[in-house]
Amino acid sequence: MNNTNASATQAGFHYQDIVGLILFIDNVTDVQSINVEGEDDIDILFRDGTYGFYQVKEVQNPDNKNMSTKLKEALETLDVDSKNKNLKSLIYVSNANNPLGSLKNSNEFFKPYAYYKYSDLSQKLKTKIDDQLAIHPNIDKNKLGVMKIAYEGSDSMTRESELDSRIHHFIGLMGLSEAHFNNLKNEWRQMIVKTTEFPQTTITKEQFYSHTVVTAMFQNPNLDNFFNECQILPTNEIYIQESYLHYLNRLMENFQLVNSIETNFILFKQENLSLGRQDLMINFINTYHLQLKKDLGLVDDEDDDIAKFILWISVKTYSVTKNIKGVMKL
């Protein structure tokens, strides 16, 4: 591994992790869960019950033309994956410009991102794969593909440019501002790295949604507005400022709880159509905060205001979270 990639490793974010996050975002409407370092380098379970298996092969020099060993290794593992009865796709992923080896006048993969099913490759590139498939008759060519995702450069901004472009686009679709970029990228990064470190851990779409919503909702909250609108006692303000972040992890890890807040607010609105916006919010908070407090495992009297704050933020950002759910098709 060269110095460029070593720095990425030290930061705890490898090429395989970047590929995993890109694949999750690219397939977010159809994915059920993703597992980095599962049965394969990356396993994706789709909502229809089928699986996609991805063999990720990074090279130090993207212009390396001797890729026969990498291709051979990838196909050997994908051959094992091909025995899965619910197989959707077998994908070989590389950062190389010639993932199948050098071929004169071939430029299919000379782009930051490229994906070709076996059937869409030129005949000469198919031949390169066929030479290897002779010893892997179990692999269904109709489910085989080759993907190039660039990863090179002297700083993380350059190396991670393909990932960053996905995140910028995804943030736009969700209706969030660019101010959320760093917080969301860091949160998603930690989710992916966790699956790498603990192979039995998967990321479900519901978990991805709850982490996204909580991260977006609680970025730079206006606590003064909350204190004023909900008439919080001054004696409890410092406690809220110092404590609320501690309880967000519980919310992040609980899609059902995040979803229940949204559901209960919808029902409350339907039952109180005569209330104005402000009265609707305050009445909902006062009605539901004790239930949320219990669900979060809070017991102290001063924690009433923690539950109220979470509800206040949820109501304030309701239209945003509704749009996020729509983008992810939850």
Coordinates of C-alpha atoms in Angstrom, one line a residue, residues 4-313:
T4 CA -1.6 7.9 -0.1
N5 CA -3.6 4.9 0.8
A6 CA -1.8 4.4 4.1
S7 CA -3.0 7.8 5.3
A8 CA -6.6 6.8 4.5
T9 CA -6.1 3.6 6.5
Q10 CA -4.8 5.6 9.5
A11 CA -8.0 7.7 9.3
G12 CA -10.0 4.5 9.5
F13 CA -11.7 4.8 6.2
H14 CA -10.6 2.3 3.5
Y15 CA -11.4 2.1 -0.2
Q16 CA -13.7 -0.8 0.6
D17 CA -15.6 1.3 3.1
I18 CA -16.0 4.1 0.5
V19 CA -17.3 1.6 -2.0
G20 CA -19.7 0.2 0.5
L21 CA -21.2 3.7 1.3
I22 CA -21.4 4.5 -2.5
L23 CA -23.2 1.3 -3.2
F24 CA -25.6 1.9 -0.3
I25 CA -26.5 5.4 -1.5
D26 CA -26.7 4.3 -5.2
N27 CA -29.2 1.5 -4.2
V28 CA -30.9 3.2 -1.3
T29 CA -34.4 2.8 -2.7
D30 CA -34.1 -1.0 -3.2
V31 CA -31.6 -2.0 -0.5
Q32 CA -32.7 -3.7 2.7
S33 CA -29.3 -4.0 4.4
I34 CA -25.6 -3.9 3.7
N35 CA -22.7 -5.8 5.3
V36 CA -19.1 -4.8 4.7
E37 CA -16.8 -7.8 5.4
G38 CA -19.7 -10.2 5.5
E39 CA -19.7 -13.3 3.4
D40 CA -17.9 -11.3 0.7
D41 CA -16.1 -7.9 0.8
I42 CA -19.6 -6.3 0.5
D43 CA -23.0 -8.0 0.7
I44 CA -26.2 -6.2 -0.1
L45 CA -29.6 -7.7 0.7
F46 CA -32.3 -6.2 -1.5
R47 CA -35.9 -5.6 -0.5
D48 CA -37.0 -8.4 -2.8
G49 CA -34.9 -10.9 -0.9
T50 CA -32.1 -11.2 -3.4
Y51 CA -28.4 -10.6 -2.8
G52 CA -25.6 -8.7 -4.5
F53 CA -22.0 -9.8 -3.7
Y54 CA -19.1 -7.4 -4.4
Q55 CA -15.5 -8.3 -4.6
V56 CA -13.4 -5.1 -4.0
K57 CA -9.8 -5.1 -5.3
E58 CA -7.8 -1.9 -4.7
V59 CA -4.5 -1.3 -6.5
Q60 CA -1.7 1.1 -5.4
N61 CA -1.3 2.4 -9.0
P62 CA -4.6 2.9 -10.9
D63 CA -2.7 2.6 -14.2
N64 CA -1.5 -0.9 -13.3
K65 CA -2.2 -3.0 -16.4
N66 CA -1.3 -6.4 -14.9
M67 CA -4.6 -7.2 -13.4
S68 CA -4.9 -10.9 -14.1
T69 CA -4.2 -11.9 -10.4
K70 CA -6.8 -9.4 -9.0
L71 CA -9.4 -10.7 -11.5
K72 CA -8.6 -14.3 -10.7
E73 CA -8.9 -13.7 -7.0
A74 CA -12.2 -11.9 -7.4
L75 CA -13.7 -14.6 -9.5
E76 CA -12.6 -17.3 -7.1
T77 CA -14.6 -15.7 -4.3
L78 CA -17.6 -14.8 -6.6
D79 CA -17.7 -18.4 -7.6
V80 CA -18.4 -19.4 -4.0
D81 CA -21.0 -16.6 -3.8
S82 CA -22.7 -17.9 -7.0
K83 CA -24.1 -20.9 -5.0
N84 CA -26.5 -18.5 -3.2
K85 CA -30.1 -19.5 -4.3
N86 CA -31.3 -15.8 -4.1
L87 CA -28.5 -14.4 -6.1
K88 CA -29.1 -11.1 -8.0
S89 CA -25.6 -10.0 -9.0
L90 CA -21.9 -10.8 -8.7
I91 CA -19.7 -7.6 -9.1
Y92 CA -16.0 -7.2 -9.3
V93 CA -15.0 -3.7 -8.2
S94 CA -11.7 -2.0 -8.7
N95 CA -10.1 1.4 -8.7
A96 CA -7.9 0.4 -11.7
N97 CA -8.3 2.0 -15.1
N98 CA -7.8 -1.4 -16.6
P99 CA -9.6 -3.7 -14.1
L100 CA -9.5 -6.6 -16.6
G101 CA -6.0 -5.9 -17.8
S102 CA -4.6 -3.8 -20.7
L103 CA -6.3 -3.9 -24.0
K104 CA -5.4 -1.6 -26.9
N105 CA -8.0 1.1 -27.7
S106 CA -10.1 0.0 -24.7
N107 CA -11.2 3.0 -22.6
E108 CA -14.4 1.7 -21.0
F109 CA -13.1 2.2 -17.5
F110 CA -11.1 5.4 -18.0
K111 CA -13.7 7.3 -16.0
P112 CA -14.1 8.0 -12.3
Y113 CA -17.1 5.7 -12.2
A114 CA -18.1 3.0 -14.7
Y115 CA -20.3 -0.1 -14.5
Y116 CA -20.7 -2.7 -17.2
K117 CA -22.6 -6.0 -17.1
Y118 CA -20.8 -8.8 -18.7
S119 CA -23.2 -8.7 -21.7
D120 CA -22.4 -5.0 -22.3
L121 CA -18.6 -5.4 -22.5
S122 CA -16.7 -5.5 -25.8
Q123 CA -16.0 -8.9 -27.1
K124 CA -12.3 -8.6 -26.4
L125 CA -12.9 -7.7 -22.7
K126 CA -15.4 -10.6 -22.5
T127 CA -12.6 -12.9 -23.7
K128 CA -10.4 -11.7 -20.8
I129 CA -13.1 -12.8 -18.4
D130 CA -13.9 -16.0 -20.3
D131 CA -10.2 -17.1 -20.0
Q132 CA -10.7 -17.0 -16.2
L133 CA -14.2 -18.4 -16.2
A134 CA -13.1 -21.7 -17.7
I135 CA -12.4 -22.9 -14.2
H136 CA -15.5 -21.3 -12.7
P137 CA -18.4 -22.8 -14.6
N138 CA -20.8 -22.0 -11.7
I139 CA -20.7 -18.3 -12.3
D140 CA -23.7 -17.1 -14.3
K141 CA -22.5 -14.5 -16.8
N142 CA -25.9 -12.9 -16.8
K143 CA -25.3 -11.9 -13.2
L144 CA -21.7 -10.9 -13.6
G145 CA -20.5 -7.3 -13.8
V146 CA -17.4 -5.1 -13.5
M147 CA -17.4 -1.8 -11.7
K148 CA -14.7 1.0 -11.6
I149 CA -14.8 3.5 -8.7
A150 CA -11.9 5.9 -8.7
Y151 CA -9.7 6.2 -5.6
E152 CA -6.4 8.1 -6.0
G153 CA -4.8 11.4 -5.2
S154 CA -2.7 13.1 -2.5
D155 CA -5.5 14.1 -0.1
S156 CA -8.8 12.8 1.1
M157 CA -10.8 15.4 -0.9
T158 CA -9.3 14.0 -4.1
R159 CA -9.4 10.3 -3.1
E160 CA -13.0 10.5 -1.9
S161 CA -14.3 12.7 -4.7
E162 CA -16.7 10.0 -6.1
L163 CA -18.2 9.5 -2.6
D164 CA -18.5 13.2 -2.0
S165 CA -20.3 13.7 -5.3
R166 CA -22.8 11.0 -4.3
I167 CA -23.3 12.6 -0.9
H168 CA -23.8 16.1 -2.3
H169 CA -26.4 14.8 -4.7
F170 CA -28.2 12.7 -2.0
I171 CA -28.3 15.7 0.3
G172 CA -29.9 17.7 -2.4
L173 CA -32.6 15.0 -3.0
M174 CA -33.4 15.0 0.7
G175 CA -33.9 18.7 0.7
L176 CA -31.1 19.4 3.1
S177 CA -28.6 22.2 2.9
E178 CA -24.9 21.7 2.2
A179 CA -24.2 22.7 5.8
H180 CA -25.2 19.1 6.7
F181 CA -22.5 17.6 4.5
N182 CA -19.7 17.0 7.0
N183 CA -21.9 15.8 9.8
L184 CA -23.7 13.3 7.6
K185 CA -20.6 12.1 5.9
N186 CA -18.9 11.5 9.3
E187 CA -22.0 9.7 10.7
W188 CA -22.3 7.5 7.7
R189 CA -18.6 6.8 7.7
Q190 CA -18.7 5.6 11.3
M191 CA -21.7 3.3 10.5
I192 CA -19.8 1.7 7.6
V193 CA -16.5 1.4 9.6
K194 CA -18.4 -0.4 12.4
T195 CA -19.6 -3.1 9.9
T196 CA -16.0 -3.5 8.8
E197 CA -14.7 -3.9 12.4
F198 CA -17.6 -6.2 13.4
P199 CA -18.5 -8.5 10.4
Q200 CA -21.7 -9.7 11.9
T201 CA -23.0 -6.1 12.0
T202 CA -25.2 -5.0 9.2
I203 CA -26.7 -1.6 8.3
T204 CA -30.4 -1.7 7.5
K205 CA -32.1 1.0 5.6
E206 CA -34.2 1.8 8.7
Q207 CA -31.0 2.3 10.7
F208 CA -29.5 4.5 8.0
Y209 CA -32.7 6.6 8.0
S210 CA -32.8 7.1 11.8
H211 CA -29.1 8.0 11.9
T212 CA -29.6 10.4 9.0
V213 CA -32.7 12.0 10.5
V214 CA -31.3 12.5 14.0
T215 CA -28.0 13.9 12.6
A216 CA -29.8 16.3 10.4
M217 CA -32.4 17.4 13.0
F218 CA -29.9 18.1 15.8
Q219 CA -27.3 20.0 13.8
N220 CA -27.0 23.5 15.4
P221 CA -30.3 23.5 17.2
N222 CA -31.6 26.9 18.4
L223 CA -31.9 26.1 22.1
D224 CA -32.9 29.7 23.0
N225 CA -36.0 29.4 20.8
F226 CA -36.8 26.1 22.5
F227 CA -36.4 27.6 26.0
N228 CA -38.7 30.5 25.0
E229 CA -41.4 28.5 23.1
C230 CA -41.7 25.7 25.6
Q231 CA -41.2 28.0 28.7
I232 CA -38.3 26.0 30.1
L233 CA -37.2 27.0 33.6
P234 CA -33.9 28.8 33.6
T235 CA -32.6 26.4 36.3
N236 CA -32.8 23.5 33.8
E237 CA -31.3 25.2 30.7
I238 CA -27.7 24.3 31.4
Y239 CA -28.6 20.6 32.1
I240 CA -30.4 20.4 28.7
Q241 CA -27.4 22.0 26.9
E242 CA -25.0 19.6 28.5
S243 CA -27.1 16.4 28.4
Y244 CA -29.3 16.2 25.3
L245 CA -26.5 14.9 23.0
H246 CA -26.0 11.9 25.3
Y247 CA -29.5 10.7 24.5
L248 CA -29.3 11.1 20.8
N249 CA -27.5 7.8 20.3
R250 CA -30.5 6.0 21.8
L251 CA -32.7 7.7 19.3
M252 CA -30.4 7.0 16.4
E253 CA -30.4 3.3 17.1
N254 CA -34.1 3.1 17.4
F255 CA -35.9 3.4 14.0
Q256 CA -39.2 2.4 15.6
L257 CA -39.0 5.3 18.1
V258 CA -38.1 7.8 15.5
N259 CA -41.0 6.6 13.4
S260 CA -43.4 6.6 16.3
I261 CA -42.7 10.3 17.0
E262 CA -43.6 11.1 13.4
T263 CA -46.7 8.8 13.4
N264 CA -48.0 10.2 16.7
F265 CA -47.6 13.7 15.4
I266 CA -49.6 12.9 12.3
L267 CA -52.4 11.4 14.3
F268 CA -52.3 14.4 16.7
K269 CA -52.6 16.8 13.8
Q270 CA -55.6 14.9 12.4
E271 CA -57.3 15.0 15.8
N272 CA -56.7 18.7 16.4
L273 CA -57.3 20.4 13.1
S274 CA -58.6 23.5 14.8
L275 CA -55.3 24.3 16.5
G276 CA -52.9 26.8 15.0
R277 CA -49.3 25.8 14.2
Q278 CA -47.8 27.0 17.5
D279 CA -50.6 25.6 19.7
L280 CA -50.5 22.3 17.8
M281 CA -46.7 21.9 18.6
I282 CA -47.0 22.9 22.2
N283 CA -50.0 20.7 22.9
F284 CA -48.4 17.7 21.1
I285 CA -45.2 18.1 23.2
N286 CA -47.1 18.4 26.4
T287 CA -49.2 15.3 25.6
Y288 CA -46.5 13.0 24.3
H289 CA -43.3 13.9 26.2
L290 CA -43.9 11.6 29.2
Q291 CA -44.3 8.6 26.8
L292 CA -41.1 9.5 25.0
K293 CA -39.3 10.0 28.3
K294 CA -40.2 6.4 29.2
D295 CA -39.3 5.0 25.8
L296 CA -35.8 6.7 26.1
G297 CA -35.3 5.2 29.6
L298 CA -35.2 8.6 31.3
V299 CA -36.3 8.7 34.9
D300 CA -35.3 12.1 36.5
D301 CA -37.8 15.0 36.6
E302 CA -35.4 17.3 34.8
D303 CA -35.3 14.8 31.9
D304 CA -38.9 15.8 31.1
D305 CA -37.3 18.8 29.2
I306 CA -35.0 16.5 27.3
A307 CA -38.0 14.6 25.9
K308 CA -39.7 17.9 25.2
F309 CA -36.7 19.2 23.3
I310 CA -36.5 16.0 21.1
L311 CA -40.2 16.4 20.3
W312 CA -39.8 20.1 19.6
I313 CA -37.0 19.5 17.1

